[in-house]
Amino acid sequence: MPVAIRFALLAAAVLIAALLSLTIGQRSDVGIGNVLQLLFVDDGSLARSAVVDLRLPRTLIAGLIGINLGLAGLALQAVTRNPLASESVLGINQGAALGVALALVFPALMIGNLDTMAIIGAVLAGAVTFGIAGGLGGRLDSMRLILAGVTVGAFSFAFVRFTFTLEDNLSRLVLSWTSADISAARFDQALPLVFWAAGGLTVSTFMAHSFNILALGDGASQGLGVDPRRMRFIGAMLAAVLTGASVAAAGPVMFVGLVIPHLCRLWFGSNHRLLVPAVALGGAGLVLSADVVSKLVRFPYETPLGVICALIGAPYFLYATLRARHMA
Amino acid sequence: MFNRTILATLAGVIMLAVAPLAQAVEIKHDLGTTEVPDEPKRIVVLEYSFVDSLAAVGVAPVGIADDDTRESIVPAYTAVIGDDWKSVGTRKSPSLEVIASLQPDLIIADTSRHEAIYGALSEIAPTIAFDSLTGTYQVALEAAKTIAHAVGKDAEMEARLAEHTTKMEGFKAAIGDVSAWSAQFIVDNGEGIFLHSPVSYNGSLLSWFGFKNNMTTPDGHTYEEAIVKTSLEQLSEINPQVIIRGKYADPGLTDSWVGQPLYDNVEAVKTGNLFDVNAHEWSRLRGVIASEVSGANLVEIVKNLKK
């Protein structure tokens, strides 16, 4: 199948998922027949308000965090040359969650806003994980990288879970946030994500060539003029910032960064110039589909997005682990 | 003659032997049947509604799971039970060590919250459990009666409940016929809103006063079914005519919705029938005394109802 058709199919899938995400909801006066009209024509009805004010922001957020998390996973897998690397396996997701939980429990610790706290948490967690695994400079040991990530992730989430035992209201706040509930999403949360996703897509596109060279190994890439240390640093930072921004907007959504690059590699091959746009589309499509499912599981009430993504992602993680023969 | 004397003596001895046992009260509760010593003196309670039940009959507990916030035990309670009690931590995860250090002779726990630690609590002291968190108003009154029985205050509770009924019927009369009105209690914690469904304590209290509820009644009695996290879209579908709101954060999430057509057109918001109440008193306190506070609030609310 020509590449163009594959992209067209993927894009169509994303559009359908987005449309379903806009169509499905508790109000019965919005249906597949009138959703586009409601979206583009302001007839002053409540149905229009439901679509534009409530569903559109969350559809945008779902799609954008899909792009961000997919690209973060792709960058991590490329710079570590480890197929299991992703923001949730390396503890970056959980680190971001720790940053937000700290800010919620101790408002005095808040630096800037929740976005900043999530990004700081993500960057620190990434730094610790990479540090334990041998640093950005030396040879990254695959096994140590994964184990370090699991350790950092477990530590971070231990604290987040600790907050569940605190006072009811606070714990409910942290809980609804750690299960990535985007049902009260607003436009002002979606707008920064547009900026982050656009930035992530640009940087990833520029790095695609280097990612391809890095796949040949540190020695070869040095010979071809790509500094593997610099690449690892930029790639890890990119992943941490994209993850942090997504976590701040929606909460930690697991496994997207692991699953999507894998699936895209199966379909588009290992050329990162194709993988970057494919992963962006695939990530958006997956989280949008998860958003649709999250509204349907317990209709008319909602199931948090993070729960659905974990339900999709965890079995895939097992599959990927069983298939990865050259781990350590 | 001789046989009779022996029999009588034997009977006397047996009576003496069982006498201490006979003093214990057998209490049937949600997690089993427990022997409670007669008139327990050192009582630890793990939910606010049990403070309510004890205060209703003038008994002071020695330990309260007060969520590490002494003010959460409101003046209506401290006026009766005083300040001579110790915090045993949060209701969600009370400190077993502190509870044990208080050497209680009775622990009153919540069925759903403390089921997992019921065994550990029972090793410290006889423990009885009632459904406070997800129980209705009627369940709370039944629990109050059983608790009074356990602490040997049956007569006091009977008198207090008679007074309670008079008060509540008085409120009901003042409120009048509200069967045409749908009312909904919501909690706004700044990040989300939580609707207390018809099977919750507040839902059942509102229907006791005659209000309608537009929510679908859930099948079960789990926490998620009693206290339902709800989106604005779902609220606009439920569309209650009266909203009673308890805000834990200021500004709340609902405040950020002002100006959005979906929120402004919710019947209660449109007609100005949204009323703020004390979130703590409404959403956390349940029982004889607490429901009278809510009843008095409702009388005020109905007075200000815009028809």
XYZ file of C-alpha atoms in Angstrom:
635
model
C 0.000 0.000 0.000
C 1.491 3.372 -0.976
C 2.555 5.565 1.909
C 0.157 8.335 0.898
C -2.822 5.998 1.168
C -1.670 4.738 4.538
C -1.495 8.317 5.792
C -4.880 9.080 4.290
C -6.414 6.077 6.069
C -4.831 7.038 9.367
C -5.987 10.646 9.012
C -9.494 9.454 8.191
C -9.490 7.286 11.313
C -8.444 10.297 13.418
C -11.215 12.426 11.895
C -13.835 9.759 12.544
C -12.642 9.350 16.142
C -12.759 13.137 16.617
C -16.256 13.290 15.175
C -17.452 10.486 17.451
C -15.819 12.189 20.418
C -17.839 15.321 19.590
C -21.039 13.408 18.961
C -21.162 11.149 21.980
C -22.216 12.663 25.253
C -25.040 12.890 27.725
C -27.244 15.346 25.889
C -29.683 13.547 23.641
C -30.148 16.511 21.284
C -26.743 16.044 19.633
C -26.411 13.263 17.088
C -24.200 12.191 14.237
C -26.641 13.899 11.842
C -26.433 17.386 13.287
C -23.054 17.520 15.018
C -21.235 19.229 12.135
C -23.988 21.777 11.730
C -23.892 22.488 15.476
C -20.126 22.816 15.306
C -20.053 25.372 12.517
C -23.387 27.185 12.728
C -24.173 29.170 15.843
C -27.898 28.674 16.271
C -27.799 29.741 19.900
C -29.126 26.382 21.083
C -27.939 24.537 24.160
C -26.904 21.651 21.949
C -24.521 23.990 20.125
C -23.118 25.122 23.463
C -22.641 21.524 24.574
C -20.699 20.742 21.408
C -18.602 23.905 21.252
C -18.089 24.818 24.923
C -17.848 21.381 26.491
C -17.035 18.697 23.971
C -14.752 20.597 21.604
C -12.176 21.469 24.315
C -12.006 17.900 25.533
C -11.803 16.531 21.997
C -8.932 18.947 21.350
C -7.227 17.983 24.599
C -7.595 14.276 23.861
C -6.163 14.675 20.378
C -3.341 16.964 21.456
C -2.155 14.876 24.388
C -2.246 11.909 22.013
C 0.145 13.764 19.690
C 2.379 14.852 22.574
C 2.591 11.465 24.263
C 3.098 9.611 20.995
C 5.963 11.918 19.995
C 7.474 11.721 23.475
C 7.480 7.935 23.251
C 8.951 7.985 19.759
C 11.791 10.303 20.836
C 12.560 8.169 23.886
C 12.630 4.947 21.905
C 14.857 6.547 19.289
C 17.450 8.042 21.643
C 17.633 4.986 23.906
C 17.350 2.462 21.043
C 15.133 0.577 23.441
C 11.727 -0.557 22.209
C 10.295 -0.538 25.735
C 11.290 3.046 26.474
C 8.323 5.352 26.877
C 7.292 8.082 29.250
C 5.398 5.741 31.556
C 8.037 3.005 31.640
C 10.834 5.508 32.302
C 8.932 7.113 35.178
C 8.549 10.472 33.439
C 4.757 10.340 33.510
C 4.749 9.500 37.192
C 7.330 12.208 37.893
C 5.028 14.754 36.318
C 2.183 13.410 38.454
C 4.387 13.781 41.534
C 5.044 17.423 40.622
C 1.325 18.147 40.397
C 0.448 16.170 43.545
C 3.105 18.070 45.510
C 1.683 21.362 44.310
C -1.858 20.331 45.266
C -0.926 19.063 48.723
C 1.601 21.776 49.582
C 0.480 24.937 47.789
C 3.583 26.667 49.206
C 5.796 24.495 46.978
C 4.060 25.652 43.825
C 6.460 27.132 41.304
C 4.593 28.996 38.585
C 1.484 26.983 37.825
C 0.533 23.308 37.556
C 2.011 23.118 34.036
C 5.385 24.215 35.328
C 5.222 21.829 38.272
C 4.373 18.907 35.969
C 7.195 19.757 33.576
C 9.682 20.160 36.449
C 8.570 16.782 37.836
C 8.880 15.150 34.419
C 12.328 16.604 33.732
C 13.632 15.620 37.182
C 12.254 12.090 36.900
C 13.789 11.743 33.442
C 17.127 13.063 34.693
C 17.175 10.598 37.587
C 16.224 7.668 35.356
C 18.862 8.498 32.770
C 21.371 9.207 35.535
C 20.901 5.774 37.086
C 21.055 4.092 33.676
C 24.519 5.471 32.977
C 23.987 9.117 32.156
C 23.428 10.760 28.824
C 27.074 10.461 27.880
C 28.015 6.902 28.569
C 26.541 3.786 27.118
C 22.945 3.475 28.186
C 22.343 0.059 29.603
C 18.892 -1.087 28.421
C 18.107 -3.189 31.455
C 19.277 -0.515 33.880
C 17.272 2.102 32.002
C 14.047 0.144 32.387
C 14.750 -0.777 36.017
C 15.655 2.812 36.857
C 12.449 3.966 35.208
C 10.396 1.468 37.173
C 12.088 2.634 40.390
C 11.526 6.320 39.711
C 7.963 5.614 38.643
C 7.223 3.541 41.730
C 8.710 6.148 44.039
C 6.778 8.981 42.442
C 3.500 7.118 42.458
C 4.028 6.016 46.036
C 3.795 9.648 47.053
C 0.841 10.289 44.792
C -0.920 7.307 46.406
C -0.012 8.598 49.833
C -2.145 11.639 49.128
C -5.137 9.294 48.723
C -5.014 8.683 52.460
C -5.235 12.388 53.215
C -8.381 14.341 53.821
C -11.314 13.246 51.616
C -11.650 16.290 49.488
C -7.963 16.585 48.685
C -7.635 12.887 47.942
C -10.646 13.011 45.663
C -9.005 15.906 43.853
C -5.753 14.016 43.353
C -7.574 10.807 42.464
C -9.770 12.339 39.799
C -6.705 14.038 38.437
C -4.398 10.985 38.461
C -6.987 8.922 36.642
C -6.848 11.540 33.875
C -10.404 12.785 33.996
C -10.916 15.369 31.236
C -14.679 15.709 31.561
C -14.389 19.291 32.858
C -11.859 20.353 30.206
C -11.863 23.989 29.191
C -10.495 25.890 26.223
C -7.841 27.617 28.279
C -6.386 24.171 29.068
C -6.411 23.165 25.414
C -4.649 26.256 24.065
C -1.216 25.708 25.689
C -1.340 22.134 24.394
C -1.659 23.432 20.824
C 1.583 25.301 21.357
C 3.359 22.301 22.905
C 2.125 19.891 20.242
C 3.157 22.232 17.422
C 6.570 22.679 19.032
C 6.935 18.943 19.586
C 6.013 18.183 16.002
C 8.501 20.770 14.674
C 11.391 19.607 16.836
C 10.653 15.934 16.108
C 10.516 16.617 12.371
C 13.883 18.351 12.515
C 15.322 15.502 14.564
C 13.900 12.709 12.406
C 17.056 12.452 10.337
C 19.243 12.306 13.438
C 16.964 9.658 14.942
C 17.520 7.557 11.818
C 21.285 7.916 12.121
C 21.237 7.246 15.860
C 19.638 3.877 15.124
C 22.945 2.828 13.539
C 24.670 3.024 16.901
C 26.699 5.642 18.805
C 29.946 5.038 16.904
C 28.392 5.196 13.473
C 26.347 8.274 14.276
C 29.411 10.083 15.610
C 31.144 9.255 12.352
C 28.199 10.707 10.419
C 28.303 13.950 12.378
C 25.492 13.354 14.862
C 26.549 13.723 18.485
C 24.685 10.943 20.311
C 25.021 12.704 23.687
C 23.447 15.878 22.381
C 20.713 13.909 20.647
C 19.936 11.961 23.803
C 19.743 15.160 25.793
C 17.458 16.916 23.303
C 15.303 13.813 22.829
C 14.879 13.204 26.555
C 14.130 16.892 27.205
C 11.598 16.933 24.385
C 9.904 13.859 25.826
C 9.887 15.297 29.354
C 8.415 18.642 28.283
C 5.739 17.067 26.080
C 4.802 14.622 28.825
C 4.772 17.305 31.506
C 2.503 19.548 29.448
C 0.100 16.677 28.794
C 0.060 15.575 32.416
C -0.656 19.101 33.578
C -3.627 19.371 31.240
C -5.164 15.944 31.662
C -3.295 13.868 34.234
C -1.006 10.920 33.588
C -2.251 8.949 30.585
C -0.208 5.785 30.432
C 1.010 3.622 27.579
C 0.173 5.882 24.604
C 3.866 6.646 24.109
C 4.668 2.941 24.181
C 1.925 1.545 21.999
C 1.733 4.085 19.196
C 5.389 4.172 18.029
C 5.313 0.369 17.971
C 2.185 0.102 15.899
C 3.398 2.821 13.547
C 6.712 1.036 13.065
C 4.811 -2.085 12.067
C 2.878 -0.141 9.466
C 5.274 2.571 8.296
C 8.689 0.970 8.779
C 11.542 2.444 10.770
C 12.185 5.688 8.861
C 11.587 8.467 11.378
C 10.729 10.969 8.657
C 7.548 8.951 8.127
C 7.229 7.893 11.738
C 6.975 11.419 13.176
C 3.753 12.370 11.345
C 2.416 8.812 11.629
C 2.953 8.712 15.386
C 1.337 12.137 15.795
C -1.750 10.966 13.922
C -1.785 7.570 15.623
C -1.445 9.087 19.097
C -4.290 11.501 18.458
C -6.424 8.680 17.076
C -5.800 6.395 20.046
C -6.583 8.966 22.748
C -9.630 10.232 20.848
C -10.932 6.668 20.609
C -10.228 6.204 24.297
C -12.229 9.377 24.982
C -15.168 7.956 23.037
C -14.961 4.693 24.970
C -14.654 6.583 28.274
C -18.045 8.179 27.659
C -19.719 4.908 26.735
C -18.506 2.391 29.320
C -20.760 3.588 32.122
C -23.207 5.775 30.208
C -24.493 8.380 31.119
C -21.635 8.765 33.613
C -18.024 8.887 32.582
C -15.013 6.704 33.166
C -11.721 8.593 33.440
C -9.642 8.614 30.274
C -6.538 7.275 32.044
C -8.374 4.111 33.031
C -9.365 3.381 29.439
C -5.846 4.046 28.103
C -4.359 1.749 30.730
C -6.863 -0.951 29.793
C -5.752 -0.679 26.171
C -2.078 -0.160 26.900
C -1.274 -2.695 29.594
C -1.975 -5.823 27.500
C 0.029 -4.292 24.668
C 2.923 -3.668 27.044
C 2.888 -7.339 27.956
C 2.871 -8.274 24.277
C 5.782 -5.926 23.542
C 7.737 -7.278 26.510
C 7.252 -10.860 25.379
C 8.351 -9.955 21.865
C 11.422 -7.907 22.830
C 14.101 -10.588 22.710
C 17.156 -8.402 22.882
C 16.528 -6.678 26.141
C 19.804 -6.641 27.986
C -36.130 -31.305 100.110
C -32.415 -31.957 100.032
C -32.465 -32.130 96.240
C -34.269 -28.850 96.086
C -31.653 -27.100 98.179
C -28.917 -28.445 95.967
C -30.792 -27.354 92.886
C -31.409 -23.925 94.308
C -27.751 -23.562 95.289
C -26.670 -24.764 91.876
C -29.006 -22.343 90.209
C -27.629 -19.567 92.374
C -24.054 -20.459 91.477
C -24.901 -20.579 87.786
C -26.673 -17.221 88.032
C -23.614 -15.713 89.683
C -21.338 -17.222 87.073
C -23.290 -15.851 84.111
C -24.080 -12.533 85.725
C -21.114 -10.680 84.213
C -21.990 -12.089 80.776
C -25.597 -11.129 81.095
C -24.481 -7.533 81.496
C -23.088 -7.480 77.978
C -25.429 -6.287 75.209
C -25.563 -8.173 71.981
C -25.576 -5.740 69.077
C -26.470 -6.765 65.534
C -24.767 -4.539 63.019
C -23.658 -4.459 59.365
C -20.546 -6.582 59.889
C -21.893 -9.170 62.318
C -23.104 -9.501 65.882
C -20.915 -8.165 68.662
C -21.004 -8.411 72.447
C -20.707 -4.890 73.791
C -19.976 -4.427 77.509
C -22.745 -2.819 79.491
C -22.609 0.971 79.288
C -19.250 1.329 77.606
C -17.292 4.294 78.926
C -14.465 4.701 76.446
C -15.906 4.954 72.965
C -13.975 5.672 69.755
C -15.972 6.758 66.697
C -14.698 6.709 63.128
C -17.399 8.758 61.370
C -18.988 12.112 62.146
C -22.504 10.675 62.153
C -21.591 8.504 65.164
C -20.508 11.640 67.016
C -23.974 12.914 66.124
C -25.654 9.801 67.567
C -23.639 9.963 70.806
C -24.176 13.709 71.200
C -27.910 13.150 70.730
C -27.950 11.108 73.948
C -25.310 13.140 75.786
C -22.445 10.645 75.607
C -18.903 11.911 74.964
C -16.498 9.738 72.956
C -12.822 9.549 73.945
C -11.557 9.376 70.372
C -12.878 10.733 67.066
C -11.607 10.299 63.520
C -11.800 14.020 62.821
C -9.699 14.103 59.624
C -7.019 15.835 61.712
C -9.211 18.926 61.827
C -10.639 19.595 65.276
C -13.029 22.207 63.878
C -14.711 19.480 61.843
C -16.503 18.567 65.080
C -18.947 21.458 64.952
C -20.103 23.475 68.009
C -23.484 21.680 67.907
C -21.567 18.548 68.942
C -18.853 20.002 71.173
C -21.549 21.802 73.176
C -22.601 18.336 74.342
C -19.473 16.199 74.175
C -16.959 18.852 75.211
C -13.393 19.080 73.977
C -11.961 16.225 75.976
C -11.524 13.809 73.077
C -8.514 12.803 71.086
C -8.142 12.780 67.328
C -7.475 9.288 65.952
C -6.581 10.553 62.473
C -8.602 10.583 59.279
C -11.874 8.760 58.801
C -10.393 7.103 55.744
C -7.322 5.692 57.495
C -7.598 6.125 61.246
C -4.526 5.334 63.329
C -4.937 1.915 64.923
C -2.109 2.762 67.321
C -3.798 5.876 68.638
C -7.098 4.002 68.893
C -5.425 1.204 70.884
C -3.661 3.724 73.136
C -7.057 5.123 74.140
C -7.997 1.659 75.494
C -11.561 1.861 74.205
C -14.310 -0.524 75.264
C -16.338 0.203 72.107
C -15.434 1.263 68.577
C -18.061 2.479 66.115
C -16.922 2.135 62.506
C -18.306 2.758 59.034
C -19.348 -0.323 57.084
C -17.791 0.493 53.729
C -14.829 2.565 54.885
C -13.612 0.283 57.634
C -14.606 -3.181 56.480
C -10.987 -3.943 55.581
C -9.711 -3.054 59.065
C -12.702 -4.479 60.938
C -10.627 -7.437 62.165
C -7.858 -5.215 63.476
C -10.380 -2.913 65.175
C -12.147 -5.874 66.783
C -8.862 -6.992 68.322
C -8.597 -3.620 70.045
C -12.176 -3.481 71.298
C -15.684 -4.701 70.442
C -16.459 -2.953 67.154
C -19.857 -2.269 65.642
C -20.278 -0.918 62.113
C -23.021 1.046 60.376
C -23.417 2.399 56.876
C -22.840 6.093 57.420
C -21.004 7.057 54.250
C -23.438 5.631 51.721
C -26.497 5.136 53.913
C -29.733 7.103 53.705
C -31.397 9.352 56.297
C -33.491 6.414 57.472
C -30.382 4.235 57.798
C -28.733 6.971 59.856
C -31.701 7.119 62.260
C -31.730 3.322 62.639
C -27.997 3.378 63.338
C -28.534 6.105 65.946
C -31.073 3.884 67.720
C -28.767 0.875 67.702
C -25.837 2.962 68.925
C -27.968 4.322 71.764
C -28.923 0.737 72.650
C -25.233 -0.264 72.630
C -24.297 2.503 75.044
C -27.314 1.824 77.276
C -29.196 5.026 76.439
C -32.366 3.595 74.928
C -34.702 5.793 76.915
C -32.706 8.947 76.150
C -32.676 8.174 72.429
C -36.378 7.454 72.414
C -37.036 10.849 73.966
C -34.559 12.540 71.598
C -36.092 10.876 68.550
C -39.556 11.963 69.638
C -38.232 15.520 69.849
C -36.519 14.997 66.479
C -39.727 13.836 64.825
C -41.604 16.857 66.171
C -38.884 19.184 64.881
C -38.642 17.554 61.479
C -42.428 17.442 61.036
C -42.416 21.134 61.967
C -39.873 21.863 59.236
C -41.846 19.755 56.801
C -44.988 21.720 57.583
C -43.110 25.010 57.167
C -41.722 23.812 53.837
C -45.137 22.772 52.626
C -45.892 20.856 49.463
C -42.790 20.832 47.281
C -43.677 17.747 45.263
C -43.612 19.855 42.087
C -39.987 20.862 42.688
C -36.931 18.874 41.750
C -34.069 19.600 44.120
C -30.467 18.512 43.909
C -27.659 18.766 46.439
C -24.237 19.195 44.842
C -20.710 19.496 46.180
C -18.252 21.675 44.277
C -14.619 21.127 45.190
C -13.171 23.482 42.620
C -12.133 20.729 40.203
C -15.336 18.795 39.883
C -18.939 18.647 40.997
C -20.447 15.706 42.831
C -24.184 15.084 42.835
C -25.719 13.339 45.822
C -28.051 10.825 44.193
C -31.474 9.684 45.459
C -29.841 6.766 47.307
C -27.460 9.048 49.220
C -28.132 10.547 52.644
C -28.889 14.025 51.291
C -30.908 12.644 48.397
C -33.083 10.654 50.786
C -33.406 13.622 53.137
C -34.623 15.855 50.307
C -37.154 13.255 49.234
C -38.278 12.871 52.869
C -39.187 16.561 52.729
C -41.107 15.862 49.529
C -38.753 17.147 46.832
C -38.443 15.370 43.506
C -35.101 14.244 42.142
C -34.355 14.235 38.434
C -31.419 11.848 38.646
C -31.969 8.237 37.713
C -31.977 6.169 40.876
C -28.964 3.843 40.841
C -29.432 0.148 41.579
C -26.839 -0.173 44.295
C -25.495 1.661 47.281
C -21.822 2.056 46.463
C -20.029 5.324 47.071
C -19.894 6.038 43.323
C -23.626 5.541 43.082
C -24.403 7.736 46.058
C -21.963 10.558 45.297
C -21.792 10.865 41.523
C -19.100 12.904 39.796
C -20.896 14.808 37.113
C -20.007 16.941 34.119
C -21.729 20.208 33.217
C -23.325 18.465 30.279
C -24.819 15.809 32.536
C -26.015 18.499 34.972
C -27.754 20.276 32.097
C -29.577 17.044 31.289
C -30.606 16.426 34.900
C -31.687 20.073 34.970
C -32.897 20.426 38.586
C -35.225 23.283 39.518
C -33.469 23.862 42.830
C -29.765 23.430 43.424
C -28.413 23.290 46.939
C -24.693 23.788 46.639
C -21.903 23.076 49.113
C -18.620 24.635 48.014
C -15.290 23.355 49.320
C -13.379 25.797 47.125
C -13.918 29.435 46.391
C -14.287 30.143 43.546
C -15.799 26.789 42.745
C -15.945 25.059 39.403
C -19.581 26.098 39.061
C -18.517 29.756 39.382
C -16.257 29.318 36.369
C -19.271 28.064 34.414
C -21.244 31.276 34.910
C -21.767 32.790 31.468
C -21.779 29.445 29.701
C -25.208 28.941 28.095
C -25.422 25.327 29.279
C -24.944 26.366 32.899
C -26.963 29.578 32.759
C -29.882 27.610 31.338
C -29.972 24.996 34.059
C -33.451 25.556 35.500
C -32.201 26.362 39.009
C -29.557 28.802 37.770
C -31.882 30.487 35.295
C -34.581 31.068 37.887
C -32.157 32.064 40.634
C -32.971 29.022 42.744
C -29.391 28.093 43.505
C -28.664 28.214 47.231
C -25.379 27.874 49.038
C -25.173 25.862 52.240
C -22.301 24.871 54.483
C -20.532 22.111 52.515
C -19.109 20.409 55.607
C -22.413 20.309 57.485
C -24.352 19.029 54.506
C -21.982 16.616 52.844
C -20.141 15.126 55.816
C -22.461 15.347 58.813
C -25.350 12.935 58.997
C -27.715 11.919 61.753
C -30.305 13.179 64.221
C -28.745 16.560 64.979
C -27.274 17.131 61.508
C -30.573 16.503 59.731
C -32.257 19.097 61.946
C -29.644 21.655 60.810
C -30.315 20.695 57.184
C -34.068 20.888 57.812
C -33.750 24.420 59.207
C -31.626 25.366 56.158
C -34.301 23.981 53.850
C -37.026 26.037 55.538
C -34.970 29.178 54.776
C -34.306 28.023 51.224
C -37.982 27.389 50.521
C -38.855 30.838 51.927
C -36.543 32.370 49.314
C -37.658 30.133 46.485
C -38.470 32.130 43.366
C -41.566 30.636 41.880
